[in-house]
């Protein structure tokens, strides 16, 4: 049992001990199904506080052979599955929290060397005769172990995108990190030593030009949550845990990120926000967004990023964005107050009356003509 290799189940136990725990173990039925297949590469991206880390901890507790979790899962949904015990605590698991690694690594440019060195040290405790002393590359270490023992690994990376989001201007740190991920997961060799790869983050996998840096991953996002939708998110009971209503959105770090995005005021962005605040849906081309913040260059990029942050909903069939509820409408109004958009603010002063009536596009057009 190590910090990165074959962790124990204590992190998931904390979630089970909490006043409210919503059973998401049905996800394991899906991950069991895709073990050791080409579909076993999963990136599940959602906004902050959507339970991504709890789910990653759950998978670690279930698969890691560094613990015994049968009693922990006995009353959860997955225990009813026919293959529940077949996969329970049977695998070598490597669990990395990239956000946490930033501080002990000594900065973003040291994250990859830190992860590689510490993980290889722990692997040598399990496979002392299978790793040469000179091995410095983690992908190479996993490949060497597989070649000599036939063992495959489950890799779980939480907050995979923190270097993409928080170090957007550090090209070297991003390049080193993307190359590390490629080495871990891309190509023929990783299929030999990967049993399952599960990444969580706010952003989907970073795109380079028009291609994903890791195009072998199945992505489950705010744009297309697909079959994993029930296993990431929160309930009304969780929101009202203290019996009081507070804004979720303004208390997350992503709130500060949307203000400069809105103030970029790309052509058409102002119009789109006014229309959505009035209750309309607007078309958005999500394909242009490169899944990082340094390459935001258009209205569509801003709207797509806001969808991933959870500030806008997305209609997959109509390919439109919209303000999903009154709480977010108020938060967006607050966010834009930092810039003197006189027409937007004037429009918002009358919004309560307008929302009670049918606001057609002529009304929006009049609002947009105010200069």
Tab-separated table of C-alpha atoms in Angstrom:
chain	number	residue	atom	x	y	z
A	1	UNK	CA	0.000	0.000	0.000
A	2	UNK	CA	1.495	3.289	-1.111
A	3	UNK	CA	0.630	6.920	-1.684
A	4	UNK	CA	0.286	6.511	-5.468
A	5	UNK	CA	0.506	2.745	-6.030
A	6	UNK	CA	-2.255	0.550	-4.600
A	7	UNK	CA	-3.655	3.117	-2.139
A	8	UNK	CA	-5.995	2.066	0.641
A	9	UNK	CA	-9.718	2.836	0.735
A	10	UNK	CA	-9.630	5.538	3.431
A	11	UNK	CA	-10.480	8.415	1.063
A	12	UNK	CA	-13.672	6.700	-0.052
A	13	UNK	CA	-14.495	5.784	3.545
A	14	UNK	CA	-14.636	9.507	4.355
A	15	UNK	CA	-17.358	9.912	1.722
A	16	UNK	CA	-19.309	6.968	3.160
A	17	UNK	CA	-19.014	8.467	6.647
A	18	UNK	CA	-20.570	11.740	5.538
A	19	UNK	CA	-24.064	12.779	6.520
A	20	UNK	CA	-25.245	12.332	2.953
A	21	UNK	CA	-23.735	9.846	0.544
A	22	UNK	CA	-25.349	9.231	-2.823
A	23	UNK	CA	-24.538	5.776	-4.183
A	24	UNK	CA	-22.662	6.147	-7.490
A	25	UNK	CA	-21.263	2.616	-7.477
A	26	UNK	CA	-23.311	1.701	-10.545
A	27	UNK	CA	-20.457	3.283	-12.487
A	28	UNK	CA	-18.296	0.304	-11.557
A	29	UNK	CA	-20.591	-1.996	-13.514
A	30	UNK	CA	-19.655	-0.010	-16.630
A	31	UNK	CA	-15.935	0.135	-15.875
A	32	UNK	CA	-15.904	-3.623	-15.218
A	33	UNK	CA	-17.490	-4.100	-18.619
A	34	UNK	CA	-14.768	-2.153	-20.438
A	35	UNK	CA	-11.748	-3.515	-18.557
A	36	UNK	CA	-8.961	-4.517	-20.919
A	37	UNK	CA	-10.792	-3.189	-24.002
A	38	UNK	CA	-10.299	-0.223	-26.299
A	39	UNK	CA	-13.233	1.420	-24.471
A	40	UNK	CA	-11.335	1.210	-21.186
A	41	UNK	CA	-9.860	4.694	-21.676
A	42	UNK	CA	-12.302	7.133	-20.053
A	43	UNK	CA	-12.169	10.896	-19.471
A	44	UNK	CA	-15.107	12.057	-17.353
A	45	UNK	CA	-15.111	15.872	-17.198
A	46	UNK	CA	-17.517	18.016	-15.163
A	47	UNK	CA	-17.538	21.378	-13.307
A	48	UNK	CA	-16.191	21.792	-9.792
A	49	UNK	CA	-17.986	20.046	-6.937
A	50	UNK	CA	-19.757	17.566	-9.174
A	51	UNK	CA	-18.349	14.594	-7.246
A	52	UNK	CA	-15.507	13.745	-9.624
A	53	UNK	CA	-12.967	13.065	-6.873
A	54	UNK	CA	-15.413	10.960	-4.849
A	55	UNK	CA	-15.954	8.791	-7.907
A	56	UNK	CA	-12.202	8.451	-8.506
A	57	UNK	CA	-11.737	7.467	-4.848
A	58	UNK	CA	-14.544	4.936	-5.182
A	59	UNK	CA	-12.874	3.259	-8.163
A	60	UNK	CA	-9.574	3.140	-6.282
A	61	UNK	CA	-11.213	1.571	-3.232
A	62	UNK	CA	-12.887	-1.056	-5.410
A	63	UNK	CA	-9.978	-2.070	-7.635
A	64	UNK	CA	-6.844	-1.505	-5.514
A	65	UNK	CA	-5.186	-4.628	-4.162
A	66	UNK	CA	-3.754	-2.450	-1.423
A	67	UNK	CA	-6.943	-2.838	0.626
A	68	UNK	CA	-9.936	-5.079	1.374
A	69	UNK	CA	-13.156	-3.232	0.527
A	70	UNK	CA	-15.778	-5.992	0.455
A	71	UNK	CA	-17.573	-4.770	3.578
A	72	UNK	CA	-17.424	-1.182	2.334
A	73	UNK	CA	-19.333	-2.014	-0.854
A	74	UNK	CA	-21.618	-4.676	0.635
A	75	UNK	CA	-24.691	-2.413	0.784
A	76	UNK	CA	-24.019	-0.461	-2.398
A	77	UNK	CA	-25.527	-1.013	-5.836
A	78	UNK	CA	-22.447	-2.684	-7.326
A	79	UNK	CA	-22.631	-5.532	-4.793
A	80	UNK	CA	-25.655	-6.865	-6.693
A	81	UNK	CA	-23.620	-7.285	-9.871
A	82	UNK	CA	-22.643	-10.839	-10.816
A	83	UNK	CA	-18.998	-9.869	-11.293
A	84	UNK	CA	-18.750	-7.813	-8.090
A	85	UNK	CA	-16.233	-10.094	-6.329
A	86	UNK	CA	-14.424	-11.063	-9.522
A	87	UNK	CA	-12.771	-7.635	-9.814
A	88	UNK	CA	-12.873	-6.503	-6.178
A	89	UNK	CA	-9.360	-5.486	-4.997
A	90	UNK	CA	-7.675	-7.518	-7.704
A	91	UNK	CA	-5.567	-4.940	-9.545
A	92	UNK	CA	-2.478	-2.798	-9.288
A	93	UNK	CA	-3.892	0.735	-9.168
A	94	UNK	CA	-1.980	3.972	-9.683
A	95	UNK	CA	-3.996	6.935	-8.394
A	96	UNK	CA	-2.658	10.439	-9.080
A	97	UNK	CA	-4.187	13.736	-7.945
A	98	UNK	CA	-2.454	16.302	-10.155
A	99	UNK	CA	-3.763	19.246	-8.118
A	100	UNK	CA	-2.208	17.851	-4.948
A	101	UNK	CA	1.074	17.018	-6.684
A	102	UNK	CA	1.722	20.645	-7.609
A	103	UNK	CA	2.952	21.708	-4.159
A	104	UNK	CA	5.255	18.800	-3.198
A	105	UNK	CA	6.647	18.771	-6.739
A	106	UNK	CA	7.800	22.369	-6.277
A	107	UNK	CA	5.914	23.848	-9.227
A	108	UNK	CA	4.231	22.957	-12.473
A	109	UNK	CA	7.401	22.156	-14.408
A	110	UNK	CA	8.406	19.571	-11.805
A	111	UNK	CA	5.102	17.699	-11.683
A	112	UNK	CA	6.019	15.061	-14.279
A	113	UNK	CA	9.473	14.268	-12.783
A	114	UNK	CA	7.950	14.170	-9.286
A	115	UNK	CA	5.153	11.788	-10.268
A	116	UNK	CA	7.503	9.548	-12.222
A	117	UNK	CA	10.138	9.321	-9.495
A	118	UNK	CA	7.742	8.700	-6.611
A	119	UNK	CA	5.599	6.189	-8.489
A	120	UNK	CA	8.613	4.203	-9.731
A	121	UNK	CA	9.951	4.078	-6.166
A	122	UNK	CA	6.678	2.559	-4.988
A	123	UNK	CA	6.513	0.138	-7.922
A	124	UNK	CA	9.957	-1.185	-6.966
A	125	UNK	CA	8.515	-2.284	-3.622
A	126	UNK	CA	6.072	-4.534	-5.477
A	127	UNK	CA	8.420	-5.536	-8.297
A	128	UNK	CA	11.962	-5.315	-6.876
A	129	UNK	CA	13.463	-7.670	-9.457
A	130	UNK	CA	11.692	-6.311	-12.527
A	131	UNK	CA	12.759	-2.669	-12.695
A	132	UNK	CA	16.329	-1.682	-13.596
A	133	UNK	CA	17.854	0.998	-11.371
A	134	UNK	CA	18.270	3.342	-14.331
A	135	UNK	CA	14.540	3.382	-15.174
A	136	UNK	CA	13.294	7.000	-14.958
A	137	UNK	CA	10.254	6.939	-17.259
A	138	UNK	CA	6.976	5.806	-15.714
A	139	UNK	CA	5.516	4.513	-19.012
A	140	UNK	CA	8.726	2.555	-19.553
A	141	UNK	CA	8.535	1.141	-16.019
A	142	UNK	CA	4.976	-0.087	-16.581
A	143	UNK	CA	6.017	-1.611	-19.887
A	144	UNK	CA	8.990	-3.398	-18.292
A	145	UNK	CA	6.845	-4.839	-15.503
A	146	UNK	CA	4.271	-6.045	-18.004
A	147	UNK	CA	6.891	-7.662	-20.218
A	148	UNK	CA	8.333	-9.666	-17.299
A	149	UNK	CA	5.191	-10.442	-15.294
A	150	UNK	CA	2.205	-9.936	-17.599
A	151	UNK	CA	0.659	-7.563	-15.054
A	152	UNK	CA	-1.658	-4.789	-16.209
A	153	UNK	CA	-2.464	-1.578	-14.352
A	154	UNK	CA	-5.478	0.584	-13.612
A	155	UNK	CA	-4.535	4.260	-13.868
A	156	UNK	CA	-6.768	6.843	-12.183
A	157	UNK	CA	-5.871	10.518	-12.611
A	158	UNK	CA	-7.929	13.094	-10.728
A	159	UNK	CA	-7.831	16.771	-11.789
A	160	UNK	CA	-5.994	15.704	-14.936
A	161	UNK	CA	-6.401	19.171	-16.488
A	162	UNK	CA	-5.097	21.400	-13.694
A	163	UNK	CA	-1.898	22.189	-15.621
A	164	UNK	CA	-3.960	22.989	-18.716
A	165	UNK	CA	-6.237	25.367	-16.785
A	166	UNK	CA	-3.947	26.954	-14.196
A	167	UNK	CA	-0.706	26.987	-16.166
A	168	UNK	CA	-2.149	28.056	-19.488
A	169	UNK	CA	0.739	30.414	-20.236
A	170	UNK	CA	3.483	27.930	-19.289
A	171	UNK	CA	4.118	26.239	-22.630
A	172	UNK	CA	6.948	24.029	-21.344
A	173	UNK	CA	4.967	22.637	-18.407
A	174	UNK	CA	2.036	21.881	-20.693
A	175	UNK	CA	4.195	20.279	-23.366
A	176	UNK	CA	6.008	18.074	-20.847
A	177	UNK	CA	2.732	17.028	-19.282
A	178	UNK	CA	0.974	16.241	-22.567
A	179	UNK	CA	4.002	14.220	-23.680
A	180	UNK	CA	3.853	12.333	-20.376
A	181	UNK	CA	0.167	11.505	-20.927
A	182	UNK	CA	0.881	10.413	-24.485
A	183	UNK	CA	3.599	8.096	-23.265
A	184	UNK	CA	1.265	6.635	-20.643
A	185	UNK	CA	-1.779	6.065	-22.821
A	186	UNK	CA	-1.200	6.533	-26.550
A	187	UNK	CA	-0.041	3.869	-29.010
A	188	UNK	CA	0.307	0.106	-29.066
A	189	UNK	CA	2.604	-0.363	-26.060
A	190	UNK	CA	0.184	1.094	-23.477
A	191	UNK	CA	-2.517	-1.379	-24.545
A	192	UNK	CA	-0.241	-4.086	-23.166
A	193	UNK	CA	-0.036	-2.644	-19.636
A	194	UNK	CA	-3.294	-0.650	-19.258
A	195	UNK	CA	-6.289	-2.496	-17.801
A	196	UNK	CA	-8.333	0.690	-17.329
A	197	UNK	CA	-7.574	4.416	-17.515
A	198	UNK	CA	-9.944	6.844	-15.803
A	199	UNK	CA	-9.312	10.617	-15.917
A	200	UNK	CA	-11.386	13.331	-14.268
A	201	UNK	CA	-11.233	17.092	-14.744
A	202	UNK	CA	-13.205	20.153	-15.715
A	203	UNK	CA	-11.980	20.202	-19.303
A	204	UNK	CA	-12.099	17.423	-21.866
A	205	UNK	CA	-8.814	16.190	-23.327
A	206	UNK	CA	-6.769	19.066	-24.770
A	207	UNK	CA	-6.886	19.479	-28.534
A	208	UNK	CA	-3.855	20.293	-30.622
A	209	UNK	CA	-4.910	21.966	-33.846
A	210	UNK	CA	-8.017	19.920	-34.691
A	211	UNK	CA	-7.026	16.631	-33.057
A	212	UNK	CA	-7.147	15.460	-29.452
A	213	UNK	CA	-3.803	14.875	-27.779
A	214	UNK	CA	-5.268	11.562	-26.578
A	215	UNK	CA	-7.843	10.603	-29.165
A	216	UNK	CA	-8.088	7.031	-27.881
A	217	UNK	CA	-10.126	8.187	-24.865
A	218	UNK	CA	-13.913	8.001	-24.663
A	219	UNK	CA	-14.967	11.420	-23.390
A	220	UNK	CA	-18.021	12.001	-21.212
A	221	UNK	CA	-18.524	15.748	-20.865
A	222	UNK	CA	-21.071	18.479	-20.163
A	223	UNK	CA	-21.661	18.473	-23.916
A	224	UNK	CA	-22.252	14.722	-24.042
A	225	UNK	CA	-22.496	12.959	-20.651
A	226	UNK	CA	-23.984	9.849	-22.280
A	227	UNK	CA	-24.384	6.702	-20.182
A	228	UNK	CA	-22.244	8.016	-17.326
A	229	UNK	CA	-24.595	10.962	-16.636
A	230	UNK	CA	-26.209	9.383	-13.515
A	231	UNK	CA	-22.865	8.887	-11.811
A	232	UNK	CA	-21.495	12.435	-11.779
A	233	UNK	CA	-23.457	15.308	-10.265
A	234	UNK	CA	-25.310	16.297	-7.112
A	235	UNK	CA	-28.839	16.113	-5.770
A	236	UNK	CA	-31.193	18.618	-4.158
A	237	UNK	CA	-30.585	16.914	-0.809
A	238	UNK	CA	-26.831	17.484	-1.126
A	239	UNK	CA	-27.308	21.164	-2.019
A	240	UNK	CA	-29.589	21.697	0.993
A	241	UNK	CA	-27.433	19.790	3.471
A	242	UNK	CA	-27.428	22.683	5.950
A	243	UNK	CA	-31.082	23.491	5.433
A	244	UNK	CA	-30.272	26.808	3.797
A	245	UNK	CA	-29.875	28.118	0.280
A	246	UNK	CA	-26.498	29.472	-0.802
A	247	UNK	CA	-25.054	30.155	-4.210
A	248	UNK	CA	-23.020	27.215	-5.467
A	249	UNK	CA	-21.625	29.145	-8.406
A	250	UNK	CA	-20.206	32.262	-6.737
A	251	UNK	CA	-18.412	30.085	-4.160
A	252	UNK	CA	-16.341	28.174	-6.712
A	253	UNK	CA	-13.052	29.254	-8.225
A	254	UNK	CA	-14.572	29.055	-11.698
A	255	UNK	CA	-16.724	32.126	-10.922
A	256	UNK	CA	-13.683	34.427	-11.121
A	257	UNK	CA	-12.742	32.833	-14.437
A	258	UNK	CA	-15.905	33.842	-16.270
A	259	UNK	CA	-15.626	37.595	-15.661
A	260	UNK	CA	-12.599	38.154	-17.955
A	261	UNK	CA	-14.136	35.739	-20.453
A	262	UNK	CA	-17.302	37.803	-20.696
A	263	UNK	CA	-15.289	41.018	-20.825
A	264	UNK	CA	-13.447	39.763	-23.903
A	265	UNK	CA	-16.643	40.761	-25.700
A	266	UNK	CA	-15.932	38.939	-28.916
A	267	UNK	CA	-18.244	39.837	-31.782
A	268	UNK	CA	-21.655	38.406	-30.985
A	269	UNK	CA	-20.880	37.475	-27.359
A	270	UNK	CA	-22.778	40.425	-25.898
A	271	UNK	CA	-25.804	39.640	-28.034
A	272	UNK	CA	-25.680	35.966	-27.085
A	273	UNK	CA	-25.567	36.698	-23.344
A	274	UNK	CA	-28.439	39.175	-23.542
A	275	UNK	CA	-30.549	36.661	-25.460
A	276	UNK	CA	-29.820	33.884	-22.963
A	277	UNK	CA	-30.546	36.126	-19.982
A	278	UNK	CA	-33.925	36.826	-21.557
A	279	UNK	CA	-34.681	33.104	-21.723
A	280	UNK	CA	-33.629	32.275	-25.277
A	281	UNK	CA	-31.225	29.598	-26.492
A	282	UNK	CA	-28.358	30.506	-28.810
A	283	UNK	CA	-26.499	28.383	-31.331
A	284	UNK	CA	-22.935	27.480	-30.378
A	285	UNK	CA	-20.234	25.737	-32.353
A	286	UNK	CA	-18.457	23.681	-29.697
A	287	UNK	CA	-15.971	22.184	-32.163
A	288	UNK	CA	-13.708	25.273	-32.255
A	289	UNK	CA	-12.780	25.132	-28.550
A	290	UNK	CA	-9.335	23.535	-28.030
A	291	UNK	CA	-10.043	22.590	-24.406
A	292	UNK	CA	-7.672	25.092	-22.876
A	293	UNK	CA	-7.968	28.730	-21.817
A	294	UNK	CA	-5.007	30.197	-23.692
A	295	UNK	CA	-6.556	29.535	-27.107
A	296	UNK	CA	-9.965	31.141	-26.527
A	297	UNK	CA	-10.441	33.294	-29.599
A	298	UNK	CA	-14.148	33.601	-30.345
A	299	UNK	CA	-17.655	33.855	-28.961
A	300	UNK	CA	-18.145	30.119	-29.485
A	301	UNK	CA	-14.983	29.347	-27.511
A	302	UNK	CA	-16.201	31.428	-24.561
A	303	UNK	CA	-19.665	29.871	-24.578
A	304	UNK	CA	-18.253	26.349	-24.852
A	305	UNK	CA	-15.895	26.951	-21.929
A	306	UNK	CA	-18.800	28.305	-19.876
A	307	UNK	CA	-20.703	25.106	-20.626
A	308	UNK	CA	-17.813	23.029	-19.279
A	309	UNK	CA	-17.657	25.256	-16.175
A	310	UNK	CA	-21.368	24.645	-15.608
A	311	UNK	CA	-22.513	28.228	-16.186
A	312	UNK	CA	-24.497	27.335	-19.278
A	313	UNK	CA	-26.587	24.334	-20.197
A	314	UNK	CA	-26.243	22.618	-23.551
A	315	UNK	CA	-28.991	21.223	-25.765
A	316	UNK	CA	-27.249	18.380	-27.533
A	317	UNK	CA	-29.960	17.928	-30.160
A	318	UNK	CA	-30.296	21.595	-31.098
A	319	UNK	CA	-26.622	22.439	-30.411
A	320	UNK	CA	-27.649	25.473	-28.390
A	321	UNK	CA	-26.542	27.033	-25.098
A	322	UNK	CA	-28.897	28.418	-22.468
A	323	UNK	CA	-29.013	29.689	-18.894
A	324	UNK	CA	-30.274	26.636	-16.998
A	325	UNK	CA	-31.805	28.280	-13.923
A	326	UNK	CA	-32.542	31.517	-12.088
A	327	UNK	CA	-29.550	31.194	-9.773
A	328	UNK	CA	-27.095	31.170	-12.654
A	329	UNK	CA	-28.972	33.986	-14.385
A	330	UNK	CA	-28.369	36.149	-11.315
A	331	UNK	CA	-24.720	35.110	-11.103
A	332	UNK	CA	-24.127	35.937	-14.767
A	333	UNK	CA	-25.736	39.315	-14.206
A	334	UNK	CA	-23.338	39.949	-11.308
A	335	UNK	CA	-20.385	38.804	-13.401
A	336	UNK	CA	-21.009	41.295	-16.165
A	337	UNK	CA	-21.465	44.245	-13.788
A	338	UNK	CA	-17.689	44.665	-13.695
A	339	UNK	CA	-17.861	46.061	-17.245
A	340	UNK	CA	-20.065	49.042	-18.226
A	341	UNK	CA	-22.382	47.233	-20.572
A	342	UNK	CA	-25.082	49.869	-20.193
A	343	UNK	CA	-27.502	48.175	-22.528
A	344	UNK	CA	-27.134	44.836	-20.750
A	345	UNK	CA	-27.617	46.326	-17.297
A	346	UNK	CA	-30.599	48.397	-18.414
A	347	UNK	CA	-32.023	45.296	-20.032
A	348	UNK	CA	-31.551	43.370	-16.772
A	349	UNK	CA	-33.341	46.040	-14.679
A	350	UNK	CA	-36.493	45.285	-16.614
A	351	UNK	CA	-35.905	41.524	-16.821
A	352	UNK	CA	-38.276	40.559	-14.011
A	353	UNK	CA	-41.214	42.050	-15.874
A	354	UNK	CA	-39.966	40.742	-19.195
A	355	UNK	CA	-39.562	37.210	-17.866
A	356	UNK	CA	-43.228	37.189	-16.846
A	357	UNK	CA	-44.271	37.923	-20.398
A	358	UNK	CA	-43.363	36.482	-23.748
A	359	UNK	CA	-40.209	38.207	-24.944
A	360	UNK	CA	-39.924	37.848	-28.706
A	361	UNK	CA	-36.881	38.581	-30.816
A	362	UNK	CA	-38.160	42.078	-31.618
A	363	UNK	CA	-37.807	42.905	-27.912
A	364	UNK	CA	-34.264	41.613	-27.873
A	365	UNK	CA	-33.460	43.586	-31.005
A	366	UNK	CA	-34.711	46.798	-29.385
A	367	UNK	CA	-32.533	46.140	-26.342
A	368	UNK	CA	-29.508	45.591	-28.516
A	369	UNK	CA	-30.042	48.887	-30.326
A	370	UNK	CA	-29.547	50.914	-27.131
A	371	UNK	CA	-26.178	52.641	-27.371
